[in-house]
Structures are given as structure tokens and as C-alpha cells.
mmCIF file of C-alpha atoms and ligand atoms in Angstrom:
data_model
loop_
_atom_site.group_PDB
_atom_site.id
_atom_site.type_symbol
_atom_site.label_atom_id
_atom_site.label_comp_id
_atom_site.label_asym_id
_atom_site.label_seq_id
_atom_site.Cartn_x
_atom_site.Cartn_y
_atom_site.Cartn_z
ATOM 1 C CA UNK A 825 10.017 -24.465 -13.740
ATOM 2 C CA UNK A 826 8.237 -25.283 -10.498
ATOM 3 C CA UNK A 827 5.340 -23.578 -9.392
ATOM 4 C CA UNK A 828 6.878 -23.029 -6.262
ATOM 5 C CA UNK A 829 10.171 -21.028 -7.784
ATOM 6 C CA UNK A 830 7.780 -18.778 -9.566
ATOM 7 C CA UNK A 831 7.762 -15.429 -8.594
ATOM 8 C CA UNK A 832 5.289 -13.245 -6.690
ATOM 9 C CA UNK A 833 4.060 -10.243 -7.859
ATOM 10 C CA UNK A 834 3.569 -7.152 -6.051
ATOM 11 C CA UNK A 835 1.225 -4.346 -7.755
ATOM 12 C CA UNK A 836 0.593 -0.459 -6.605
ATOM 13 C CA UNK A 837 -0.192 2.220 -9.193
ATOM 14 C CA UNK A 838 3.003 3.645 -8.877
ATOM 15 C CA UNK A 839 5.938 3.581 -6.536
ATOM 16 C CA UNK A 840 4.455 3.789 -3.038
ATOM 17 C CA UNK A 841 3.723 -0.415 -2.888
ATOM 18 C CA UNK A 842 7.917 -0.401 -2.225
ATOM 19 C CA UNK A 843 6.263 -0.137 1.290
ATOM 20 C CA UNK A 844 4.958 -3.833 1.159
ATOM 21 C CA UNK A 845 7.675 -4.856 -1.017
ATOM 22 C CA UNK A 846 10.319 -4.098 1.781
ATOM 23 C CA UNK A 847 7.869 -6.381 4.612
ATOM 24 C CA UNK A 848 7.605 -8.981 1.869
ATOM 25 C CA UNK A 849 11.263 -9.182 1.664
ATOM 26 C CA UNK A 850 11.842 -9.336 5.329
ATOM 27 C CA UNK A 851 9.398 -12.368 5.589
ATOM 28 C CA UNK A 852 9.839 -14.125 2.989
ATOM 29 C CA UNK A 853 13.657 -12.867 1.501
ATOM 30 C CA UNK A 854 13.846 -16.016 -0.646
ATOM 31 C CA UNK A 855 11.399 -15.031 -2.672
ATOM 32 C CA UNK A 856 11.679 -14.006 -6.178
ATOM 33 C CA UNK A 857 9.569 -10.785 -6.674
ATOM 34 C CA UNK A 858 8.337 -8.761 -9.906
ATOM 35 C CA UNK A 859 7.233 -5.082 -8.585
ATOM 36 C CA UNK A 860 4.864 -3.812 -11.069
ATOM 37 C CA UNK A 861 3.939 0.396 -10.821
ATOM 38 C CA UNK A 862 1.189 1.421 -13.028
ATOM 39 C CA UNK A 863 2.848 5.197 -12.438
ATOM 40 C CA UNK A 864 1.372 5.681 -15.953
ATOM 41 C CA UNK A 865 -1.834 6.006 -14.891
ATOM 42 C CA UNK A 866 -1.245 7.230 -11.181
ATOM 43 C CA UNK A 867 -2.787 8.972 -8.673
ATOM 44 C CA UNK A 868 -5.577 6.057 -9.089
ATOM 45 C CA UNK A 869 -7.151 7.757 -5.817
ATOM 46 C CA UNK A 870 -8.529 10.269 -7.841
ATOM 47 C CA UNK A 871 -9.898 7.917 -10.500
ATOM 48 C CA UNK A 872 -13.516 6.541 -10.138
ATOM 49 C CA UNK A 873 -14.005 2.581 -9.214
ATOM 50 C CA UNK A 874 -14.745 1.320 -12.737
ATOM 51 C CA UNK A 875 -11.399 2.521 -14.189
ATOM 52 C CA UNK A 876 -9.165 1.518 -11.182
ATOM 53 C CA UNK A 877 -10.737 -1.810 -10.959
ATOM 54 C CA UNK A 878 -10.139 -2.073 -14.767
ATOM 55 C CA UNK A 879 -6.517 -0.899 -14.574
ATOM 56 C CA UNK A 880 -5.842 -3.320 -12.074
ATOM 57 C CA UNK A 881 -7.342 -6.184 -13.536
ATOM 58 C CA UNK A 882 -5.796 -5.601 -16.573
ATOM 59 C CA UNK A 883 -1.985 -5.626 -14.398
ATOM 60 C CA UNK A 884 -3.045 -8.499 -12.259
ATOM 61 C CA UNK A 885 -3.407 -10.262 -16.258
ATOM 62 C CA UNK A 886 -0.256 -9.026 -17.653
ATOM 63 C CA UNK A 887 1.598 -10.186 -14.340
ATOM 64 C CA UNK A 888 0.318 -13.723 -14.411
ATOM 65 C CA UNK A 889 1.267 -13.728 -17.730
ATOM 66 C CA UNK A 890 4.861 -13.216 -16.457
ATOM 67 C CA UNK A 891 4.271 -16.522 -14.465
ATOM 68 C CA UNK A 892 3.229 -15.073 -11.078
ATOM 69 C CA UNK A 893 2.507 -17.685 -8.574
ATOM 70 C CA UNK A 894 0.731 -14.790 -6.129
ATOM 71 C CA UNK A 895 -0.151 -11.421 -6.476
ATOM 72 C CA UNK A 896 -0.142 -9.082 -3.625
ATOM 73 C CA UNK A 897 -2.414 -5.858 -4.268
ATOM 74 C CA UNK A 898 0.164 -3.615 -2.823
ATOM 75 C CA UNK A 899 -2.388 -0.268 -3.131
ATOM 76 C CA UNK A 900 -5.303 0.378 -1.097
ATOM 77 C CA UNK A 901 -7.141 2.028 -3.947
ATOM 78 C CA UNK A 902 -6.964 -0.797 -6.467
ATOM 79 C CA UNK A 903 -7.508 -3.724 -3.521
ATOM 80 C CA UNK A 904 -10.955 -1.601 -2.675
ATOM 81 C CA UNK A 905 -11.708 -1.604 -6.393
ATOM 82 C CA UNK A 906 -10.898 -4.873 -7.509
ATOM 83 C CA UNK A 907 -9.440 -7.466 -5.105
ATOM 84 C CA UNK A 908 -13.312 -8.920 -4.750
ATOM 85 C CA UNK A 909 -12.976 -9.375 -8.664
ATOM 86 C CA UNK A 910 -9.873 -10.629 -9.330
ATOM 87 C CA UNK A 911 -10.291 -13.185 -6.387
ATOM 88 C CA UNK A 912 -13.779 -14.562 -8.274
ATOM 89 C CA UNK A 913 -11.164 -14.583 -11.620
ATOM 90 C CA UNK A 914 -8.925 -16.167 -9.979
ATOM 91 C CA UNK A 915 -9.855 -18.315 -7.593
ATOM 92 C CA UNK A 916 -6.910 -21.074 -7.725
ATOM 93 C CA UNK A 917 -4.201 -17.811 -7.200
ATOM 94 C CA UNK A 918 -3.410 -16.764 -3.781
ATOM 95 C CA UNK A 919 -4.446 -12.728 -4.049
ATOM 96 C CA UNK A 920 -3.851 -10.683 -1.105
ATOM 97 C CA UNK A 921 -4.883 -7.219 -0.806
ATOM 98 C CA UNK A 922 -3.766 -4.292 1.558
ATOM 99 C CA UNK A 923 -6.653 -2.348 3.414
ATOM 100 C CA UNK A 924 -6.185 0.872 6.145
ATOM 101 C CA UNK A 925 -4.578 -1.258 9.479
ATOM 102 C CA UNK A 926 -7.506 0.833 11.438
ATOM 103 C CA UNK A 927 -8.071 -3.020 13.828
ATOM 104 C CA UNK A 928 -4.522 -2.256 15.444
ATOM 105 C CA UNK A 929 -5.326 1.438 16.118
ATOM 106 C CA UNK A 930 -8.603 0.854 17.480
ATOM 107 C CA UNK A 931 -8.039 -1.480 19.977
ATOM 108 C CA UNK A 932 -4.452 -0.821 21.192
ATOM 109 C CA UNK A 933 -5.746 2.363 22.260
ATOM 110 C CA UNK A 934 -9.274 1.669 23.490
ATOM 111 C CA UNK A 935 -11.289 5.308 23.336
ATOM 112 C CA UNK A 936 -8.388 6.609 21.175
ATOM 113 C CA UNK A 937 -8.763 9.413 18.568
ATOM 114 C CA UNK A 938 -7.672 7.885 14.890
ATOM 115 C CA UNK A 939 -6.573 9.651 11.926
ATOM 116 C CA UNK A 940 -6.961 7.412 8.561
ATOM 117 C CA UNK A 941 -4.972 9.241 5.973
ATOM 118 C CA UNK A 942 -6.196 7.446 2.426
ATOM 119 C CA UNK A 943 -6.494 8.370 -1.117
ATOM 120 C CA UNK A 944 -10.279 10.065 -1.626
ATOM 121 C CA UNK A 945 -10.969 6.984 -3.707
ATOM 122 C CA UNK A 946 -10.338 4.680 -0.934
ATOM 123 C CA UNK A 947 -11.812 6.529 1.504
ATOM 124 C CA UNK A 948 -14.962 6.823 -0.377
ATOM 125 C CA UNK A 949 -15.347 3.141 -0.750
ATOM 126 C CA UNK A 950 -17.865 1.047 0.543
ATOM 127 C CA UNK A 951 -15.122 -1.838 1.757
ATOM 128 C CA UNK A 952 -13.480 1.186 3.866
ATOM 129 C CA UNK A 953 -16.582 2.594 5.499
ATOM 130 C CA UNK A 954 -17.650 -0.757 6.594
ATOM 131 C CA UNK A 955 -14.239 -1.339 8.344
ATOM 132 C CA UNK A 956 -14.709 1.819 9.626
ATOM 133 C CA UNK A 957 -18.100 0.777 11.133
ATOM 134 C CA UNK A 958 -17.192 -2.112 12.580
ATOM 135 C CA UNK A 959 -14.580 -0.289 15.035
ATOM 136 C CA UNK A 960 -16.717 2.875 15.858
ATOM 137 C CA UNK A 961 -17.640 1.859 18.718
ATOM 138 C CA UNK A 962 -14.011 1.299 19.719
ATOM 139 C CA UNK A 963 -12.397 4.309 19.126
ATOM 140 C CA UNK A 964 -13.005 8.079 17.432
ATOM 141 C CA UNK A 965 -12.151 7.412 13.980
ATOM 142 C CA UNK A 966 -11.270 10.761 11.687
ATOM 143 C CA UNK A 967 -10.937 9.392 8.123
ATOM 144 C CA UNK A 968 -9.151 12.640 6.073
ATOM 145 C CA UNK A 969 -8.455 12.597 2.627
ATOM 146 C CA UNK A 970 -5.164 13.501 1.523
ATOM 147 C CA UNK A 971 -5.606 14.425 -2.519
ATOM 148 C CA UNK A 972 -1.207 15.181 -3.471
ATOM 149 C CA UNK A 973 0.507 13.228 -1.005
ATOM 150 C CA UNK A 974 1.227 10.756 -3.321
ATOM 151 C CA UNK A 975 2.383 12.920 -6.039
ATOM 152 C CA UNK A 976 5.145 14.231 -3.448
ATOM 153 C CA UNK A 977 6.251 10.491 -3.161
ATOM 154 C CA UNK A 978 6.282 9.842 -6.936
ATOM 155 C CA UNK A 979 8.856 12.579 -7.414
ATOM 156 C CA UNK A 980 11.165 11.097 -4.854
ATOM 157 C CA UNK A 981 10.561 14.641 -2.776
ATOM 158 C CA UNK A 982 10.348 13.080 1.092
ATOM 159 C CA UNK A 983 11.990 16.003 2.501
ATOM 160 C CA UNK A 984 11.471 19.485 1.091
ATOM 161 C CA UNK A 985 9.975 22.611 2.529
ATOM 162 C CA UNK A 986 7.438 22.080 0.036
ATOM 163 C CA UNK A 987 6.520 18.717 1.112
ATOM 164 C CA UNK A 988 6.732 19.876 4.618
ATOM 165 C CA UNK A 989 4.149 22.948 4.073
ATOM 166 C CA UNK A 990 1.779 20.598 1.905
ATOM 167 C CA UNK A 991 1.595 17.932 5.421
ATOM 168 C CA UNK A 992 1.386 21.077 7.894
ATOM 169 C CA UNK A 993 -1.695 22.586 6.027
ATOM 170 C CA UNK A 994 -3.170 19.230 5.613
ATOM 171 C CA UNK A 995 -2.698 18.269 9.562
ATOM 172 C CA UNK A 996 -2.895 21.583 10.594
ATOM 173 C CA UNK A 997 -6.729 21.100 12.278
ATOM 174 C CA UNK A 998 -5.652 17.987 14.042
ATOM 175 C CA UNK A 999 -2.911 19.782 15.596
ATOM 176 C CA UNK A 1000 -5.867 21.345 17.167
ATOM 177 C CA UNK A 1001 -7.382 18.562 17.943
ATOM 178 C CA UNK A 1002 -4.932 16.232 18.751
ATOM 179 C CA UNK A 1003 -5.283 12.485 17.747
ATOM 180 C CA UNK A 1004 -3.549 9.725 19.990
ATOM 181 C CA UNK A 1005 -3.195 7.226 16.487
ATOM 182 C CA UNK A 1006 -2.611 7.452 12.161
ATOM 183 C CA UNK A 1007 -3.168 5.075 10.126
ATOM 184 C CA UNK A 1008 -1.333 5.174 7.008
ATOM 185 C CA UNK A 1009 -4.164 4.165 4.507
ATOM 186 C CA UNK A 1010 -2.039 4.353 1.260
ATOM 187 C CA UNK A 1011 0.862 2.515 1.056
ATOM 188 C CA UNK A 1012 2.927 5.489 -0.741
ATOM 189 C CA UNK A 1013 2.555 7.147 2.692
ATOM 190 C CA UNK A 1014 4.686 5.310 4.645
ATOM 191 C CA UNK A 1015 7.588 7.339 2.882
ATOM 192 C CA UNK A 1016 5.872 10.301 4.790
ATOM 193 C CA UNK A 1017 5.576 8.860 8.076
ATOM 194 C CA UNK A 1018 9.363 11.007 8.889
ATOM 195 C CA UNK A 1019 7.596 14.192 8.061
ATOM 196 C CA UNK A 1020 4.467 13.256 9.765
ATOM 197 C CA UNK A 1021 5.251 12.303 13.057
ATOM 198 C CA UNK A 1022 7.565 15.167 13.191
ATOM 199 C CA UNK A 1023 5.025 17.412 12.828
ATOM 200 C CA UNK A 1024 2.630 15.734 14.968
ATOM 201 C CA UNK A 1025 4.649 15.117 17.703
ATOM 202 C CA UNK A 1026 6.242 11.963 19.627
ATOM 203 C CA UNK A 1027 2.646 10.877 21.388
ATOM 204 C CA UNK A 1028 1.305 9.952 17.836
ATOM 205 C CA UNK A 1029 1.361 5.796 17.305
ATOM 206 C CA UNK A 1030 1.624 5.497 13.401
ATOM 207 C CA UNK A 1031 0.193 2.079 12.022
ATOM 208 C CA UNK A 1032 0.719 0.753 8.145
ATOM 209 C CA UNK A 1033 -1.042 -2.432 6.878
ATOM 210 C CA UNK A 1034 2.531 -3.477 5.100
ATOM 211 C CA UNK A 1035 3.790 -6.016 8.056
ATOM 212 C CA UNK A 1036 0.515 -7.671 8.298
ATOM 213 C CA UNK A 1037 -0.090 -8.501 4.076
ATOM 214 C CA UNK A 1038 3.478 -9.463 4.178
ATOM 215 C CA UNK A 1039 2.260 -12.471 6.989
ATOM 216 C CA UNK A 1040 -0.967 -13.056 4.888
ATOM 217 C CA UNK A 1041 0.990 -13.396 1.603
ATOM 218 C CA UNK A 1042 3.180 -15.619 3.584
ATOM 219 C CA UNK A 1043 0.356 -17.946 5.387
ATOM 220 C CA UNK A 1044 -1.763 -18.075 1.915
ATOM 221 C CA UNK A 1045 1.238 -19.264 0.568
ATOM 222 C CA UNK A 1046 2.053 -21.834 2.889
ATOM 223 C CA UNK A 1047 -1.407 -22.627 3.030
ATOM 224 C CA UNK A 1048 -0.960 -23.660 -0.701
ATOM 225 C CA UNK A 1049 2.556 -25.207 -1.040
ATOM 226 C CA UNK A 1050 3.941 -22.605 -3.077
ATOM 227 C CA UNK A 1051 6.791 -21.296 -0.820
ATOM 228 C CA UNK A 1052 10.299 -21.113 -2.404
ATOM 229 C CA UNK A 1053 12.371 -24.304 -0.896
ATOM 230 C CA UNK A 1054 15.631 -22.283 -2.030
ATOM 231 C CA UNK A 1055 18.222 -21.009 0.487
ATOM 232 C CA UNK A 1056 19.231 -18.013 -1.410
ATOM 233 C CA UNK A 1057 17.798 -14.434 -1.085
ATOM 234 C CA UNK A 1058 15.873 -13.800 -4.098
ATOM 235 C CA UNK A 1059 15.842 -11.211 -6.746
ATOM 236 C CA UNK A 1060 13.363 -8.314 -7.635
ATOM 237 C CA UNK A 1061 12.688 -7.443 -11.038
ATOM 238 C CA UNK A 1062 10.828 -3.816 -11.067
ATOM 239 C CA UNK A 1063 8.796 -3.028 -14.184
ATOM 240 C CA UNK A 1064 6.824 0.257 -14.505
ATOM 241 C CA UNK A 1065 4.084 0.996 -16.828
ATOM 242 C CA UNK A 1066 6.095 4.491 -17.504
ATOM 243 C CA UNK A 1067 9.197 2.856 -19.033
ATOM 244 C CA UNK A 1068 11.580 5.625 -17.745
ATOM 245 C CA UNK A 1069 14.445 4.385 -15.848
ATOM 246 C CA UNK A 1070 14.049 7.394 -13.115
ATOM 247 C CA UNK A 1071 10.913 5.308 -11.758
ATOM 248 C CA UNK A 1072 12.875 1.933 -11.654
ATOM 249 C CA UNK A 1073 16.044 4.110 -10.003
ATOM 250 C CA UNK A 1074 13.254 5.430 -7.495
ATOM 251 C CA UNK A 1075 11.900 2.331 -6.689
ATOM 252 C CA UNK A 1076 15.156 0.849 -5.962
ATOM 253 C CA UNK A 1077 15.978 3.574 -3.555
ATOM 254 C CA UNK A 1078 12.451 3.549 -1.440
ATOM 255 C CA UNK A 1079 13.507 -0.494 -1.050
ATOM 256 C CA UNK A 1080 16.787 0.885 0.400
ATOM 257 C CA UNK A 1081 15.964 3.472 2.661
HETATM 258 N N1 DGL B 1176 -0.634 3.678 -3.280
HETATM 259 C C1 DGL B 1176 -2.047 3.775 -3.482
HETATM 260 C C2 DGL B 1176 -2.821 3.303 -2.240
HETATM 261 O O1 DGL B 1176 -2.311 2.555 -1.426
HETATM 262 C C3 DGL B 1176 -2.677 5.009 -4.001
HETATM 263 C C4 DGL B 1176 -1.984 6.099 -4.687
HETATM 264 C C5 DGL B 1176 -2.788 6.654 -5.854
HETATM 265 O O2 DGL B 1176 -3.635 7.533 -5.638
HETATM 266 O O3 DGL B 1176 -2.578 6.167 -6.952
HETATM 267 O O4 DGL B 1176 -3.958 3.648 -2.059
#
């Protein structure tokens, strides 16, 4: 088999990197993908940095072992732990991690107020606080941790009172204070982003980096001769660390919806 019919592999800790998967597929459709969700081991947000960044090396091995041509770090968490490390491990592999799309926000709305909604873990991070300083100057940037959301997301739930009560609570004191942007730091969010700009109102601009690591997966490939000369859309094959067919049933409906 060619290198470039190998698949790509796409990698969150559970179901939320569907998110990037769906951008992926838009860009590059003919494509053969293997979407990998460590929901064993989920919420990796409220892990420490030395067991995400071992999780996720540990998945970025067992996917090249499946042949992977690329890897796209579809989770903010793991790319904060561990992209810097599996790039120095793999230098010859095009690896392309998703961070908090805070640029866009900041400078489509110059003085703006901007919400980051990550994972703690993220948030925490040294690679996020440094984005966050370089655009501080640009705009107001709130960065609020959102410990649950995922959880919601991993059980499917996008649209009970439940869900509804746990995003009013958390948004409740920038209802206050209203914000003009949110960026969607975690890529399991984007299945919230319904919910959230209903409750925020129609002012709010919501940003997700899924679009824009679809168009780097796409120029790094490029870049390296490895796209897919086929004409044919390409297949997915989702594996999850949980073996239970309700994730892979899950998965396949986020990638619909
Ligand atoms: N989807 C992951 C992200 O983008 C995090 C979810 C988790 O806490 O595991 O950050």
C-alpha cells in the first residue's frame, strides 16, 4: 500500500474530536480516516499533564501502528500535553494539534470581550496562557473553566433540561457581564454551541479551532505528498478505547448531525 492511501488518524479522549472529524471530511472527503476516542480514560481535563501526555502518546503509538500516515490531535487537552512530544518522536509524521481559536476572536472584534470555555487542564497550561498573552492587548479575554460539559456530550445528552440548567449556572455571571465573542476551547463543545448561543443571545460570535486544523492537516499534507490521489469519498473506521458499541453508535451520530 502507498503511503499516500494510508489513512489519517484523528485522536480526542472521547467523542467530542467528531468536531474536527466532520471539517476534516469536508476538506479533504477522500480521505480514509481512523477516529480513535480514549472515552476509557475521559474527562482528560481533569487529569494532570504527565498522565494525559502519557495517554496520548501511548494512542498516537497504537494508531501508527494501524498505518497512520498523519495524526491530527483532535483534543485541546492532550495537544497542550503532548503535541510538543510526539512532534520531537516523530518528526518525519505530519502531527497537527487543535488549540482555543482565541486569534479569530481577538482581532475580528478589536476591544471585544472573549469568553474561552476549555477543560481546567487546558486552561491551566502554559501553551494556553501564552496564547492568551499574546492577544491581551487586543481584546478582554475571560478564560472560564467548564469542569462537566464534556460528560453531558459523552452521554449523547445535547438537549435536556439538565444540560440546559448545567450551561445557565455556568454562564450565568457573563449574562451579567455580557461578552461580544466564545471560543469553544474543547472540541466536545461544539455539540453545545445550540444550547449556548441560545442562552447567550444572537450578539454572541462563537469561534471553534475545527475549520482551521482541518486546513493545517490539509497544507502539512500537501506539503509532504501524502494526499489521497483517489476520486472516491473515503471511509471512517471509529475505534474507542471503551469497546461498547453505544460510543461507536454515538460517534457516528455527532458526524451526522
Ligand atoms: N475534547 C477534549 C478537549 O478538546 C477534552 C475533554 C476531556 O476533558 O477529556 O480539550
Amino acid at each position: 500500500m502507498s503511503k499516500q492511501t494510508q489513512p489519517i488518524a484523528v485522536f480526542d479522549s472521547g467523542v467530542g474530536g467528531i468536531s474536527v472529524l466532520r471539517e476534516l471530511k469536508k476538506i479533504l472527503p477522500n480521505e480514509d480516516y481512523i477516529y480513535y476516542g480514549d472515552s476509557k480514560n475521559a474527562p482528560y481535563g481533569m487529569k494532570d499533564k504527565e498522565t494525559v501526555k502519557q495517554l496520548t502518546v501511548d494512542a498516537a503509538e497504537y494508531l501508527f501502528a494501524q498505518g497512520a500516515k498523519g495524526l491530527v490531535v483532535a483534543c485541546n487537552t492532550a495537544t497542550s500535553a503532548a503535541v510538543r512530544a510526539l512532534r520531537e518522536m516523530y518528526p518525519e509524521i505530519p502531527i497537527v494539534g487543535i488549540e482555543p481559536a482565541v486569534k479569530p476572536a481577538a482581532t475580528l472584534k478589536p476591544n471585544g470581550r472573549v469568553l474561552v470555555m476549555a477543560t481546567p487542564m487546558t486552561i491551566r497550561e502554559e501553551k494556553f496562557q501564552k496564547l492568551m498573552a499574546r492577544y491581551e492587548d487586543m481584546a478582554e479575554i475571560i478564560p472560564l473553566p467548564c469542569p462537566g460539559l464534556m460528560d453531558f456530550v459523552e452521554r449523547g445528552d445535547l438537549t435536556s433540561e439538565d444540560f440546559r440548567r448545567y450551561l445557565e449556572e455556568l454562564l450565568f455571571v457573563h449574562r451579567i457581564h455580557p461578552v461580544d465573542s466564545v471560543v469553544l476551547g474543547c472540541t466536545h463543545y461544539p455539540f453545545a454551541k445550540d444550547m449556548i448561543c441560545e442562552i447567550l443571545g444572537p450578539d454572541v460570535t462563537v469561534y471553534d479551532g475545527g475549520e482551521g486544523t482541518a486546513r493545517e492537516m490539509k497544507r502539512r499534507l500537501t506539503e509532504a505528498d501524502l494526499l489521497n490521489p483517489r476520486e472516491e469519498i473515503g471511509t471512517v473506521d471509529f475505534q474507542n478505547s471503551l469497546e461498547d458499541d453505544n460510543k461507536i453508535k454515538l460517534c457516528k451520530w455527532l458526524l451526522e448531525i
